[in-house]
Coordinates of C-alpha atoms in Angstrom, one line a residue:
M1208 CA -21.4 -40.4 -83.0
A1209 CA -24.3 -41.0 -85.4
Y1210 CA -27.6 -39.3 -84.9
A1211 CA -29.3 -42.7 -84.9
T1212 CA -28.1 -46.1 -83.8
Q1213 CA -28.5 -49.4 -85.5
Q1214 CA -31.1 -50.4 -83.0
E1215 CA -33.1 -47.2 -83.6
L1216 CA -33.0 -48.0 -87.3
I1217 CA -34.3 -51.5 -86.7
D1218 CA -37.0 -50.1 -84.4
W1219 CA -38.0 -47.5 -86.9
F1220 CA -38.3 -50.1 -89.7
G1221 CA -40.9 -51.8 -87.5
I1222 CA -41.8 -55.5 -87.5
G1223 CA -39.1 -57.4 -89.4
G1224 CA -36.8 -54.4 -89.3
G1225 CA -33.9 -56.6 -88.4
D1226 CA -34.7 -59.0 -91.3
E1227 CA -34.8 -56.0 -93.7
L1228 CA -31.3 -54.9 -92.5
I1229 CA -30.0 -58.4 -92.9
Q1230 CA -31.3 -58.5 -96.5
L1231 CA -29.8 -55.1 -97.3
T1232 CA -26.4 -55.6 -95.7
D1233 CA -25.6 -59.3 -96.0
P1234 CA -25.7 -61.2 -99.3
T1235 CA -25.9 -64.5 -97.4
N1236 CA -28.9 -63.3 -95.4
T1237 CA -27.4 -64.5 -92.1
A1238 CA -26.6 -61.4 -90.0
I1239 CA -26.7 -57.6 -90.1
D1240 CA -23.4 -56.1 -91.3
S1241 CA -23.0 -53.6 -88.5
L1242 CA -20.0 -51.9 -90.2
L1243 CA -22.1 -51.2 -93.4
V1244 CA -25.0 -49.9 -91.2
A1245 CA -22.6 -47.7 -89.3
K1246 CA -21.2 -46.3 -92.6
K1247 CA -24.6 -45.5 -93.9
L1248 CA -25.6 -43.9 -90.7
Q1249 CA -22.5 -41.7 -90.9
Q1250 CA -23.4 -40.8 -94.5
A1251 CA -26.8 -39.8 -93.3
D1252 CA -25.2 -37.7 -90.6
A1253 CA -23.1 -35.9 -93.2
E1254 CA -26.3 -35.2 -95.3
I1255 CA -28.0 -33.9 -92.2
N1256 CA -25.1 -31.6 -91.2
A1257 CA -24.9 -30.2 -94.7
R1258 CA -28.6 -29.2 -94.5
L1259 CA -29.0 -28.0 -90.9
P1260 CA -28.3 -24.3 -90.0
S1261 CA -24.8 -23.9 -88.7
D1262 CA -26.1 -22.4 -85.4
L1263 CA -27.5 -25.8 -84.5
L1264 CA -24.2 -27.6 -85.0
P1265 CA -22.5 -29.4 -83.4
M1266 CA -25.3 -31.3 -81.7
T1267 CA -24.8 -33.6 -78.7
A1268 CA -26.7 -36.6 -77.6
P1269 CA -29.5 -37.2 -76.8
Y1270 CA -30.6 -36.0 -80.2
P1271 CA -34.1 -34.7 -80.9
P1272 CA -36.5 -37.5 -82.0
L1273 CA -37.3 -35.7 -85.2
L1274 CA -33.5 -35.7 -86.1
V1275 CA -33.2 -39.4 -85.3
L1276 CA -36.2 -40.1 -87.5
A1277 CA -34.7 -38.1 -90.4
C1278 CA -31.4 -40.0 -89.9
C1279 CA -33.2 -43.3 -90.1
K1280 CA -35.0 -42.4 -93.2
I1281 CA -31.9 -41.2 -95.0
A1282 CA -29.7 -44.1 -93.9
R1283 CA -32.4 -46.6 -95.0
A1284 CA -32.4 -45.0 -98.4
Y1285 CA -28.6 -45.2 -98.6
L1286 CA -28.8 -48.9 -97.8
Y1287 CA -30.5 -49.6 -101.1
P1288 CA -27.7 -49.7 -103.7
V1289 CA -30.2 -49.5 -106.6
G1290 CA -33.9 -49.6 -107.1
R1291 CA -35.3 -48.1 -103.9
P1292 CA -38.9 -49.0 -103.2
E1293 CA -41.2 -46.1 -103.7
H1294 CA -42.0 -45.8 -99.9
V1295 CA -38.3 -45.7 -99.1
E1296 CA -37.7 -43.0 -101.8
T1297 CA -40.7 -41.0 -100.4
D1298 CA -39.4 -41.2 -96.8
Y1299 CA -35.9 -40.1 -98.0
R1300 CA -37.3 -37.1 -99.9
D1301 CA -39.6 -36.2 -97.0
A1302 CA -36.6 -36.2 -94.6
L1303 CA -34.6 -34.0 -96.9
K1304 CA -37.5 -31.6 -97.3
F1305 CA -37.9 -31.5 -93.5
L1306 CA -34.2 -30.6 -93.0
D1307 CA -34.4 -28.0 -95.7
D1308 CA -37.5 -26.5 -94.0
V1309 CA -35.5 -26.5 -90.7
R1310 CA -32.7 -24.6 -92.4
A1311 CA -35.2 -22.1 -93.9
G1312 CA -36.9 -21.6 -90.5
K1313 CA -40.2 -23.2 -91.7
A1314 CA -39.9 -26.2 -89.4
S1315 CA -38.3 -26.9 -86.0
L1316 CA -36.4 -29.8 -84.5
G1317 CA -38.4 -29.1 -81.4
L1318 CA -35.6 -27.4 -79.5
D1319 CA -35.6 -24.1 -77.6
S1320 CA -32.6 -21.8 -77.6
T1321 CA -30.9 -23.9 -74.9
G1322 CA -31.2 -27.1 -76.9
A1323 CA -33.9 -28.5 -74.7
E1324 CA -36.9 -30.2 -76.4
T1325 CA -40.0 -28.1 -76.6
V1326 CA -42.1 -30.2 -78.9
P1327 CA -43.2 -33.6 -77.8
V1328 CA -42.9 -36.1 -80.5
S1329 CA -45.5 -38.8 -80.8
S1330 CA -45.4 -42.0 -82.9
G1331 CA -45.3 -39.9 -86.1
F1332 CA -48.9 -39.4 -86.9
A1333 CA -51.6 -37.1 -85.6
V1334 CA -55.1 -38.1 -84.5
S1335 CA -58.1 -35.8 -84.8
A1336 CA -61.7 -36.2 -84.0
S1337 CA -64.9 -34.6 -85.2
P1338 CA -67.1 -32.8 -82.7
R1339 CA -69.4 -35.1 -80.7
V1340 CA -72.7 -35.7 -82.3
F1341 CA -74.4 -37.2 -79.3
T1342 CA -74.0 -35.6 -75.9
D1343 CA -73.8 -37.7 -72.7
A1344 CA -77.4 -36.9 -71.9
V1345 CA -78.6 -38.3 -75.3
L1346 CA -76.5 -41.4 -74.9
E1347 CA -77.9 -42.0 -71.4
T1348 CA -81.4 -42.2 -72.8
L1349 CA -80.5 -45.0 -75.2

């Protein structure tokens, strides 16, 4: 079983994700070629398995969200036969670097020793805020 599904790939692509998959897999632009998508997801799995530490393999579903994301990035890159857009190439390289960092112990898939998730995964970006400039007391006087 693939680390990511076709639907997760579509969801990760975002708005128009299904349209992008149609364009990448069907020369007539009528439907997603699910067999080609499954093949690229399997190729992504092989790339992931080659880069993960052997003590993490084999993995069973449900897979860590960070692994699903890496699989989607890699599979998307594999769907471009030539001339990957820069953002697709960047995502691909970032996914490979992340997997290499996991192997080197510099990053985590967010699992504890039992395989349970320990790191909650958000939408993929962090939000930070500067310290408050105005206190509640100051704002009440305005």
